[in-house]
């Protein structure tokens, strides 16, 4: 039997991945490299392949989910920028999607460009550097 908190955490992980799927599909199609990245990121959060496949193939319109904490919001942004670079092409529609989402998260839009600059052509900051950068992101809160 799954406990309440386990269920809440599973919901968070699925919501997190659903936001990434919405980004990947924002340009009207899911590129093979984007799909591979979705599986990689889903596995990072402990989701099983069948759970990831179900989320990707769902015909249900993805409702964007807003994380509860600053850390969760910043981790979502981190993974969104990874998705932006997944197919090797930074599309303006993907950047705009991220900007709109960050506004819904309570950030200024320019946090997205700041993060893209941090990734330096698809190379994300190290996990250690990311822990420090998450707190720098607070300066972008509206």
mmCIF file of C-alpha atoms in Angstrom:
data_model
loop_
_atom_site.group_PDB
_atom_site.id
_atom_site.type_symbol
_atom_site.label_atom_id
_atom_site.label_comp_id
_atom_site.label_asym_id
_atom_site.label_seq_id
_atom_site.Cartn_x
_atom_site.Cartn_y
_atom_site.Cartn_z
ATOM 1 C CA UNK A 1 0.000 0.000 0.000
ATOM 2 C CA UNK A 2 1.302 3.431 -0.919
ATOM 3 C CA UNK A 3 1.346 6.024 1.862
ATOM 4 C CA UNK A 4 0.066 9.579 1.561
ATOM 5 C CA UNK A 5 3.516 11.157 1.351
ATOM 6 C CA UNK A 6 4.722 8.574 -1.156
ATOM 7 C CA UNK A 7 1.660 9.365 -3.271
ATOM 8 C CA UNK A 8 2.365 13.114 -2.996
ATOM 9 C CA UNK A 9 5.978 12.610 -4.103
ATOM 10 C CA UNK A 10 4.915 10.394 -7.015
ATOM 11 C CA UNK A 11 2.457 13.102 -8.075
ATOM 12 C CA UNK A 12 5.225 15.709 -7.887
ATOM 13 C CA UNK A 13 7.504 13.594 -10.103
ATOM 14 C CA UNK A 14 4.754 12.975 -12.654
ATOM 15 C CA UNK A 15 3.790 16.660 -12.670
ATOM 16 C CA UNK A 16 7.435 17.623 -13.108
ATOM 17 C CA UNK A 17 7.779 15.299 -16.097
ATOM 18 C CA UNK A 18 4.420 16.418 -17.514
ATOM 19 C CA UNK A 19 5.707 20.006 -17.650
ATOM 20 C CA UNK A 20 8.775 18.762 -19.543
ATOM 21 C CA UNK A 21 6.563 16.827 -21.962
ATOM 22 C CA UNK A 22 4.468 19.942 -22.576
ATOM 23 C CA UNK A 23 7.674 21.805 -23.488
ATOM 24 C CA UNK A 24 8.860 18.990 -25.750
ATOM 25 C CA UNK A 25 5.525 19.028 -27.586
ATOM 26 C CA UNK A 26 5.276 22.834 -27.699
ATOM 27 C CA UNK A 27 6.520 22.983 -31.284
ATOM 28 C CA UNK A 28 3.930 20.439 -32.439
ATOM 29 C CA UNK A 29 6.092 17.319 -32.482
ATOM 30 C CA UNK A 30 8.237 15.245 -30.168
ATOM 31 C CA UNK A 31 11.768 14.916 -31.515
ATOM 32 C CA UNK A 32 13.510 11.550 -30.919
ATOM 33 C CA UNK A 33 16.267 13.221 -28.872
ATOM 34 C CA UNK A 34 13.645 14.975 -26.746
ATOM 35 C CA UNK A 35 11.901 11.672 -26.089
ATOM 36 C CA UNK A 36 15.205 10.068 -25.053
ATOM 37 C CA UNK A 37 15.832 12.965 -22.690
ATOM 38 C CA UNK A 38 12.346 12.581 -21.189
ATOM 39 C CA UNK A 39 13.122 8.950 -20.375
ATOM 40 C CA UNK A 40 16.485 9.926 -18.905
ATOM 41 C CA UNK A 41 14.977 12.663 -16.730
ATOM 42 C CA UNK A 42 12.035 10.465 -15.735
ATOM 43 C CA UNK A 43 14.465 7.754 -14.616
ATOM 44 C CA UNK A 44 16.422 10.375 -12.640
ATOM 45 C CA UNK A 45 13.246 10.961 -10.624
ATOM 46 C CA UNK A 46 12.598 7.255 -10.182
ATOM 47 C CA UNK A 47 9.786 6.870 -12.687
ATOM 48 C CA UNK A 48 9.498 3.563 -14.498
ATOM 49 C CA UNK A 49 9.605 3.397 -18.307
ATOM 50 C CA UNK A 50 5.925 2.419 -18.425
ATOM 51 C CA UNK A 51 4.990 5.478 -16.331
ATOM 52 C CA UNK A 52 7.018 7.748 -18.599
ATOM 53 C CA UNK A 53 5.542 6.165 -21.741
ATOM 54 C CA UNK A 54 2.043 6.614 -20.348
ATOM 55 C CA UNK A 55 2.658 10.310 -19.673
ATOM 56 C CA UNK A 56 4.189 10.862 -23.117
ATOM 57 C CA UNK A 57 1.432 9.057 -24.997
ATOM 58 C CA UNK A 58 -1.405 10.574 -23.015
ATOM 59 C CA UNK A 59 -3.867 12.437 -25.193
ATOM 60 C CA UNK A 60 -4.934 14.440 -22.168
ATOM 61 C CA UNK A 61 -3.975 18.081 -22.494
ATOM 62 C CA UNK A 62 -1.073 18.730 -20.175
ATOM 63 C CA UNK A 63 -2.091 21.149 -17.473
ATOM 64 C CA UNK A 64 0.977 22.928 -16.243
ATOM 65 C CA UNK A 65 1.788 22.197 -12.631
ATOM 66 C CA UNK A 66 3.401 24.715 -10.303
ATOM 67 C CA UNK A 67 5.851 23.224 -7.781
ATOM 68 C CA UNK A 68 5.522 24.193 -4.126
ATOM 69 C CA UNK A 69 9.061 25.202 -3.148
ATOM 70 C CA UNK A 70 11.809 27.382 -4.580
ATOM 71 C CA UNK A 71 14.096 24.340 -4.921
ATOM 72 C CA UNK A 72 11.422 22.428 -6.862
ATOM 73 C CA UNK A 73 10.795 25.413 -9.144
ATOM 74 C CA UNK A 74 14.494 25.834 -9.828
ATOM 75 C CA UNK A 75 14.922 22.092 -10.454
ATOM 76 C CA UNK A 76 12.022 22.303 -12.915
ATOM 77 C CA UNK A 77 13.735 25.209 -14.677
ATOM 78 C CA UNK A 78 17.006 23.261 -14.789
ATOM 79 C CA UNK A 79 15.293 20.303 -16.457
ATOM 80 C CA UNK A 80 13.353 22.591 -18.803
ATOM 81 C CA UNK A 81 16.604 24.097 -20.069
ATOM 82 C CA UNK A 82 18.024 20.589 -20.510
ATOM 83 C CA UNK A 83 14.952 19.854 -22.661
ATOM 84 C CA UNK A 84 15.469 23.060 -24.668
ATOM 85 C CA UNK A 85 18.919 21.753 -25.622
ATOM 86 C CA UNK A 86 17.849 18.090 -26.064
ATOM 87 C CA UNK A 87 17.515 18.216 -29.839
ATOM 88 C CA UNK A 88 20.482 20.555 -30.313
ATOM 89 C CA UNK A 89 18.296 23.464 -31.432
ATOM 90 C CA UNK A 90 17.124 26.238 -29.137
ATOM 91 C CA UNK A 91 13.745 27.194 -30.582
ATOM 92 C CA UNK A 92 12.309 30.592 -29.700
ATOM 93 C CA UNK A 93 8.932 28.891 -29.056
ATOM 94 C CA UNK A 94 10.609 26.691 -26.422
ATOM 95 C CA UNK A 95 12.215 29.701 -24.739
ATOM 96 C CA UNK A 96 8.854 31.523 -24.732
ATOM 97 C CA UNK A 97 7.181 28.437 -23.243
ATOM 98 C CA UNK A 98 9.763 28.413 -20.438
ATOM 99 C CA UNK A 99 9.369 32.159 -19.880
ATOM 100 C CA UNK A 100 5.593 31.836 -19.602
ATOM 101 C CA UNK A 101 5.943 28.928 -17.191
ATOM 102 C CA UNK A 102 8.449 30.793 -15.036
ATOM 103 C CA UNK A 103 6.061 33.738 -14.818
ATOM 104 C CA UNK A 104 3.410 31.324 -13.537
ATOM 105 C CA UNK A 105 5.995 30.112 -10.997
ATOM 106 C CA UNK A 106 6.384 33.705 -9.744
ATOM 107 C CA UNK A 107 9.662 34.550 -11.500
ATOM 108 C CA UNK A 108 10.550 37.247 -14.011
ATOM 109 C CA UNK A 109 10.931 35.970 -17.573
ATOM 110 C CA UNK A 110 14.614 36.853 -17.753
ATOM 111 C CA UNK A 111 15.453 33.950 -15.429
ATOM 112 C CA UNK A 112 15.171 31.705 -18.498
ATOM 113 C CA UNK A 113 17.844 33.610 -20.473
ATOM 114 C CA UNK A 114 20.020 33.642 -17.338
ATOM 115 C CA UNK A 115 19.728 29.853 -17.142
ATOM 116 C CA UNK A 116 20.364 29.367 -20.854
ATOM 117 C CA UNK A 117 23.541 31.426 -20.473
ATOM 118 C CA UNK A 118 24.509 29.242 -17.486
ATOM 119 C CA UNK A 119 24.174 26.135 -19.632
ATOM 120 C CA UNK A 120 26.685 27.453 -22.154
ATOM 121 C CA UNK A 121 25.486 25.658 -25.293
ATOM 122 C CA UNK A 122 23.940 22.679 -23.531
ATOM 123 C CA UNK A 123 26.572 22.013 -20.888
ATOM 124 C CA UNK A 124 24.724 22.271 -17.564
ATOM 125 C CA UNK A 125 26.456 23.436 -14.412
ATOM 126 C CA UNK A 126 27.859 20.735 -12.140
ATOM 127 C CA UNK A 127 25.566 19.512 -9.343
ATOM 128 C CA UNK A 128 27.686 21.409 -6.818
ATOM 129 C CA UNK A 129 27.495 24.641 -8.810
ATOM 130 C CA UNK A 130 23.768 24.117 -9.335
ATOM 131 C CA UNK A 131 23.113 24.052 -5.586
ATOM 132 C CA UNK A 132 24.634 27.544 -5.367
ATOM 133 C CA UNK A 133 22.907 28.806 -8.516
ATOM 134 C CA UNK A 134 19.483 27.800 -7.180
ATOM 135 C CA UNK A 135 19.813 30.453 -4.513
ATOM 136 C CA UNK A 136 20.998 33.057 -7.014
ATOM 137 C CA UNK A 137 17.706 32.420 -8.808
ATOM 138 C CA UNK A 138 15.883 34.129 -5.923
ATOM 139 C CA UNK A 139 16.873 37.487 -7.385
ATOM 140 C CA UNK A 140 14.467 36.759 -10.259
ATOM 141 C CA UNK A 141 11.416 36.335 -8.059
ATOM 142 C CA UNK A 142 8.744 38.927 -8.839
#
